[in-house]
PDB file of C-alpha atoms in Angstrom:
ATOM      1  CA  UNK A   8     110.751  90.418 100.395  1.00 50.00           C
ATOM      2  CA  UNK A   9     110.225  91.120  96.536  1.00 54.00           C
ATOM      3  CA  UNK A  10     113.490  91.262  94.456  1.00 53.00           C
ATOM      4  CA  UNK A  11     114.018  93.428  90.983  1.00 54.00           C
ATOM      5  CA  UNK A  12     116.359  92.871  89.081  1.00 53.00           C
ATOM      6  CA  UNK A  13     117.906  89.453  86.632  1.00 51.00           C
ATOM      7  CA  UNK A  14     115.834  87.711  89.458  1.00 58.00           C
ATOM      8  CA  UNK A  15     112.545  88.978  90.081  1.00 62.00           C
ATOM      9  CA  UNK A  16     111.745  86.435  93.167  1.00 57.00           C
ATOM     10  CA  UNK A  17     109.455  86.387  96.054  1.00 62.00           C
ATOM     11  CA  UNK A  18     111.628  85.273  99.564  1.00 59.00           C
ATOM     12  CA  UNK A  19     110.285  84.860 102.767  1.00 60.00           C
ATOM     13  CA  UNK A  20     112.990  85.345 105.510  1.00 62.00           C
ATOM     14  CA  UNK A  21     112.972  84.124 109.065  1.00 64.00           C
ATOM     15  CA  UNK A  22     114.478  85.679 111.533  1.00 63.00           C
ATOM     16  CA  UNK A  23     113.286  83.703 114.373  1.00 66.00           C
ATOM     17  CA  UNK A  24     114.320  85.212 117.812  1.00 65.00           C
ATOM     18  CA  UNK A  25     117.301  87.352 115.829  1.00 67.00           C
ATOM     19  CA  UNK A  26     119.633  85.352 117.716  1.00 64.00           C
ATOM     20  CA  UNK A  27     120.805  83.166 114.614  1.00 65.00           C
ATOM     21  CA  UNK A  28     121.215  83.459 110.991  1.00 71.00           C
ATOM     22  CA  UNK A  29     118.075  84.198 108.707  1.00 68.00           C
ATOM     23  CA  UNK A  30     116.628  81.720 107.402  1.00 61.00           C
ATOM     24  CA  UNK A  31     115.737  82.785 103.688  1.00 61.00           C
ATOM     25  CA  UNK A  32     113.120  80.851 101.705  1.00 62.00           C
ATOM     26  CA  UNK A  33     111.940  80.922  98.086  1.00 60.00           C
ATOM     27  CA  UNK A  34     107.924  81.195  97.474  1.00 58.00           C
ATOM     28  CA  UNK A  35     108.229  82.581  94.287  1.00 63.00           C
ATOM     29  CA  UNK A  36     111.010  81.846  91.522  1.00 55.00           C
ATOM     30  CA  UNK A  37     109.818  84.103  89.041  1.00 55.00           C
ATOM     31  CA  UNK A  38     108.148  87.131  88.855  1.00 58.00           C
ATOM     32  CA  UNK A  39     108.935  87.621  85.071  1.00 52.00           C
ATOM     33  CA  UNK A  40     106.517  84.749  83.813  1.00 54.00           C
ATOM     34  CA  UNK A  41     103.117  86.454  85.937  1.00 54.00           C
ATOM     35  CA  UNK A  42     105.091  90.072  83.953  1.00 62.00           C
ATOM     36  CA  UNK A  43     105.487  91.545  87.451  1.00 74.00           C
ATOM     37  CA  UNK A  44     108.512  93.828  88.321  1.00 80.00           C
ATOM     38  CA  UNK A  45     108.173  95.116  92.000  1.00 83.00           C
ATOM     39  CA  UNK A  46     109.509  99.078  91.927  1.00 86.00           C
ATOM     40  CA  UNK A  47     108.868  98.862  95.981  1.00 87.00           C
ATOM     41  CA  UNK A  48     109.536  97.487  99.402  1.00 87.00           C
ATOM     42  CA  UNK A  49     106.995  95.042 100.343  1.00 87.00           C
ATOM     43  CA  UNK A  50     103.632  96.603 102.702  1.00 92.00           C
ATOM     44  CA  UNK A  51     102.139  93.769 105.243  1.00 92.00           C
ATOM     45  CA  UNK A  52      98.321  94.925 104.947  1.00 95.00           C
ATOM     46  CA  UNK A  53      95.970  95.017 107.171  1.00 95.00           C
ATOM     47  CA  UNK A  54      93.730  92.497 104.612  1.00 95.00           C
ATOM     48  CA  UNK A  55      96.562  89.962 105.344  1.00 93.00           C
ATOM     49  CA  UNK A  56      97.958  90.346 101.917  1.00 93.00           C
ATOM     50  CA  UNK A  57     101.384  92.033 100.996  1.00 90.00           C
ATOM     51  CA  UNK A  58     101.782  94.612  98.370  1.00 93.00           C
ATOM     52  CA  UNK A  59     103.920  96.413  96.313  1.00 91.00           C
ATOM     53  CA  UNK A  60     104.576  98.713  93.452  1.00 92.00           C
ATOM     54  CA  UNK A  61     105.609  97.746  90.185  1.00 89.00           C
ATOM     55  CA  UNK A  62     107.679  99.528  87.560  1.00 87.00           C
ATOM     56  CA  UNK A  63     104.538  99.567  85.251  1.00 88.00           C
ATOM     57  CA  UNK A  64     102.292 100.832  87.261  1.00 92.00           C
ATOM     58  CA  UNK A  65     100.983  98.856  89.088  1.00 92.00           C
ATOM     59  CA  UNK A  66      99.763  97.859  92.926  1.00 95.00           C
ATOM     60  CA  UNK A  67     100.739  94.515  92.972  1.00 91.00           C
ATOM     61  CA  UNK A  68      99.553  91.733  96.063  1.00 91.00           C
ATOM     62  CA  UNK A  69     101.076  88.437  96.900  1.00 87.00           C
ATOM     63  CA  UNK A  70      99.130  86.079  98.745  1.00 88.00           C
ATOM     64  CA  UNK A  71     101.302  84.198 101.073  1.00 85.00           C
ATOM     65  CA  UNK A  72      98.309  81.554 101.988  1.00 87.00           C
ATOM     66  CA  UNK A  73      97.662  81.079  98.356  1.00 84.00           C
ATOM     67  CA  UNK A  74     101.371  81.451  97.352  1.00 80.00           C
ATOM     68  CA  UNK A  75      99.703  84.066  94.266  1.00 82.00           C
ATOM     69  CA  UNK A  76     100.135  87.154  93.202  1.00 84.00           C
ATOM     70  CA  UNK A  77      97.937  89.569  90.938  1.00 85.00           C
ATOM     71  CA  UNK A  78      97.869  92.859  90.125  1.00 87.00           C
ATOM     72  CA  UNK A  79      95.597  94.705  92.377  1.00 89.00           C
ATOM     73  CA  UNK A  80      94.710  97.851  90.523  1.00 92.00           C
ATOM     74  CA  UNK A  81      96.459  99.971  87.676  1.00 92.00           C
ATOM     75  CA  UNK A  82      97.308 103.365  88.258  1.00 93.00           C
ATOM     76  CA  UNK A  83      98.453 104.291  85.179  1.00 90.00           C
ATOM     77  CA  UNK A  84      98.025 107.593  83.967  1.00 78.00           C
ATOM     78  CA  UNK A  85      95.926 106.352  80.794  1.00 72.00           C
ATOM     79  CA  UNK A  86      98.013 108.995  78.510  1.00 77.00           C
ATOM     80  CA  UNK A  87     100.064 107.589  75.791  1.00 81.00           C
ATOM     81  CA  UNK A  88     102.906 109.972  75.950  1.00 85.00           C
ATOM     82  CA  UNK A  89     103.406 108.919  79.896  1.00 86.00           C
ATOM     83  CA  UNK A  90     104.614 105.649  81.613  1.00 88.00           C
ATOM     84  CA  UNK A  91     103.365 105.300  85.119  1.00 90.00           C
ATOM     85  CA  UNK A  92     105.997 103.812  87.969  1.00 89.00           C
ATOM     86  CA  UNK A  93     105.365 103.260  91.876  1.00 91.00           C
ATOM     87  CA  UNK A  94     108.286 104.883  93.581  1.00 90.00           C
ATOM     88  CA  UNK A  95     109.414 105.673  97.139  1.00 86.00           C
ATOM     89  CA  UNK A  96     107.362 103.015  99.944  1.00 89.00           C
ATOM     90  CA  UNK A  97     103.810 102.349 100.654  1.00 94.00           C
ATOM     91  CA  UNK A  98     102.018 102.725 103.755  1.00 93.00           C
ATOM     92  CA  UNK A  99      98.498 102.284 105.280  1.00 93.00           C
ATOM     93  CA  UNK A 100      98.072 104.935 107.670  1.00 91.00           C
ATOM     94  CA  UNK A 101      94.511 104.023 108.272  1.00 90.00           C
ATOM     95  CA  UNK A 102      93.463 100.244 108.302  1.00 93.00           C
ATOM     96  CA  UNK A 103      92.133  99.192 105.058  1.00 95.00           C
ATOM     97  CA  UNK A 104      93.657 102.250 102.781  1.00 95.00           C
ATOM     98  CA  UNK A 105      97.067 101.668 100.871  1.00 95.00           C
ATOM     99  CA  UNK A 106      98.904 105.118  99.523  1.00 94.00           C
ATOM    100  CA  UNK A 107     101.728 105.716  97.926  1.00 94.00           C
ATOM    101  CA  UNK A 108     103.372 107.687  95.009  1.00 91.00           C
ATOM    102  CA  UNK A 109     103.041 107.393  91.092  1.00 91.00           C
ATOM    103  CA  UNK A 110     105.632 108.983  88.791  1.00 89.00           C
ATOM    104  CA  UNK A 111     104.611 109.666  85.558  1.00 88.00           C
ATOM    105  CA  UNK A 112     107.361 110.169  83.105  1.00 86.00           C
ATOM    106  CA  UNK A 113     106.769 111.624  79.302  1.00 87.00           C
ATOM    107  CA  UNK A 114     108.376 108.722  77.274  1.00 84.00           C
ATOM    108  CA  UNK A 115     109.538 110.803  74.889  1.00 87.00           C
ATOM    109  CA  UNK A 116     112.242 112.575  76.718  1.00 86.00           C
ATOM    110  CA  UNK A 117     111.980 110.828  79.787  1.00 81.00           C
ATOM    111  CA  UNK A 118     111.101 114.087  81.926  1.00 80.00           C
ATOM    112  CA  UNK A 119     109.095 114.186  84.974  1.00 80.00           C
ATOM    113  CA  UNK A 120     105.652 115.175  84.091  1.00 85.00           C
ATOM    114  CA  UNK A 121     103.559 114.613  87.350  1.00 87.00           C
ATOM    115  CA  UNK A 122     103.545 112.865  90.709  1.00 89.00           C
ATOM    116  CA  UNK A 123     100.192 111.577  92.580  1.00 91.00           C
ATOM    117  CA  UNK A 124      99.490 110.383  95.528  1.00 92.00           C
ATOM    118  CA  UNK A 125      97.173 107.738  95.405  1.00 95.00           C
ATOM    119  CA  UNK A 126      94.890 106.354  98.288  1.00 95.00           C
ATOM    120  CA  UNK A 127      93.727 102.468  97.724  1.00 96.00           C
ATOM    121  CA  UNK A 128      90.652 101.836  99.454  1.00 97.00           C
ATOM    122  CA  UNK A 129      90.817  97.462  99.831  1.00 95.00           C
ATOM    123  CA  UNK A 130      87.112  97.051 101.066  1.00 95.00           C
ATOM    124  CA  UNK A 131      85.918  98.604  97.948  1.00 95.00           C
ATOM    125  CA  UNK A 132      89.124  98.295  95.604  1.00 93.00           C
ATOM    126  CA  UNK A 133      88.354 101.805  94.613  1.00 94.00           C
ATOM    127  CA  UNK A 134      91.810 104.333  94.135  1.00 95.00           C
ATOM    128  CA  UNK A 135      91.597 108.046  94.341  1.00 95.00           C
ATOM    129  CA  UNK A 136      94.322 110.247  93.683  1.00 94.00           C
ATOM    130  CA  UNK A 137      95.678 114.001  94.267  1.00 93.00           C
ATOM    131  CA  UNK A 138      98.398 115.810  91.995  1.00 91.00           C
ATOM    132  CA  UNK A 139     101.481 116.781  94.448  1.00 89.00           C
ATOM    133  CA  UNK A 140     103.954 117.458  91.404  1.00 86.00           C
ATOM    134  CA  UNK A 141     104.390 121.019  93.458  1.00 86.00           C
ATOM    135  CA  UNK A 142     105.192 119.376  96.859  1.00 84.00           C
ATOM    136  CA  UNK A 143     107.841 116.767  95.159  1.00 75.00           C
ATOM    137  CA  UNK A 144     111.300 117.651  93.886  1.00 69.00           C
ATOM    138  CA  UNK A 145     111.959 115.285  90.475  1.00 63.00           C
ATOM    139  CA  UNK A 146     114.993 113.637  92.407  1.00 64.00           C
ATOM    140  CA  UNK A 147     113.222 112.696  95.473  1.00 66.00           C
ATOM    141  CA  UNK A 148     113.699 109.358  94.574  1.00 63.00           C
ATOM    142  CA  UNK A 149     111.694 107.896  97.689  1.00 68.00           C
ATOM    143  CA  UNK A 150     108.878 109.251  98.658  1.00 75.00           C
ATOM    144  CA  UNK A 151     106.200 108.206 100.778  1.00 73.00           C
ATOM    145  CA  UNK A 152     103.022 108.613 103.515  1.00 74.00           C
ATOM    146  CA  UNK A 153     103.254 108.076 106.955  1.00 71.00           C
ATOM    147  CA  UNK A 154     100.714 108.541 109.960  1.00 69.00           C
ATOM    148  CA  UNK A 155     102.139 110.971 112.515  1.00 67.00           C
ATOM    149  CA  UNK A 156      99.348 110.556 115.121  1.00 65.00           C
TER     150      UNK A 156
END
């Protein structure tokens, strides 16, 4: 699991059989030296990698074999009047394609300005994206993609 916060961690957590306690385990103390704040719940990928959103806009991976993480792509609006945050929970409805939901918020006033869905294709590390700011209410706070076949 990714933690946000005054500790921005990385903990791995055991549950064995479910018939005891958790074990929880540290495998990264701190998130704030790599500048990494994770706006998301953690995705197991098909690629063996887990990602998550960040609060700048990011698509963040952690490598549990490597014990790394790195930014996987930015999906930042590339306007100056906007900052760009991963909200709501990624999926990958199809092996080998991440999606999600951007919010991009005018930093002036802090209003809503759009929401995209974005589709991360891993082979290729290519992202496309599709304006839903009609289909999304400002206060749905979680949003997400899900396979229903």
């Amino acid at each position: 699991m990714a933690t946000s916060g005054i500790s921005n961690r990385v903990l791995q957590v055991d549950v064995g059989a479910c018939t005891a306690e958790p074990v929880i385990t540290e495998q990264v103390s701190d998130l704030n030296c790599v500048d990494i704040f994770p706006s998301t719940r953690m995705l197991s990928g098909s690629d063996d990698l887990l990602y998550f959103g960040t609060t700048d806009g990011f698509l963040a991976s952690y490598n549990p074999t490597g014990n790394s993480i790195i930014k996987q792509i930015d999906l930042n609006h590339f306007s100056s009047d906007t900052k760009t945050r991963v909200v709501g929970f990624l999926s990958e409805p199809i092996d080998g394609f991440i999606m999600g939901i951007v919010a991009d918020t005018l930093i002036a006033n802090g209003n809503p300005s759009s929401r995209r869905l974005f589709k991360f294709d891993i082979t290729n590390n290519i992202v496309t994206y599709q304006n839903i700011s009609e289909l999304l209410l400002n206060d749905e706070l979680y949003p997400g993609v899900v396979s229903l076949q």
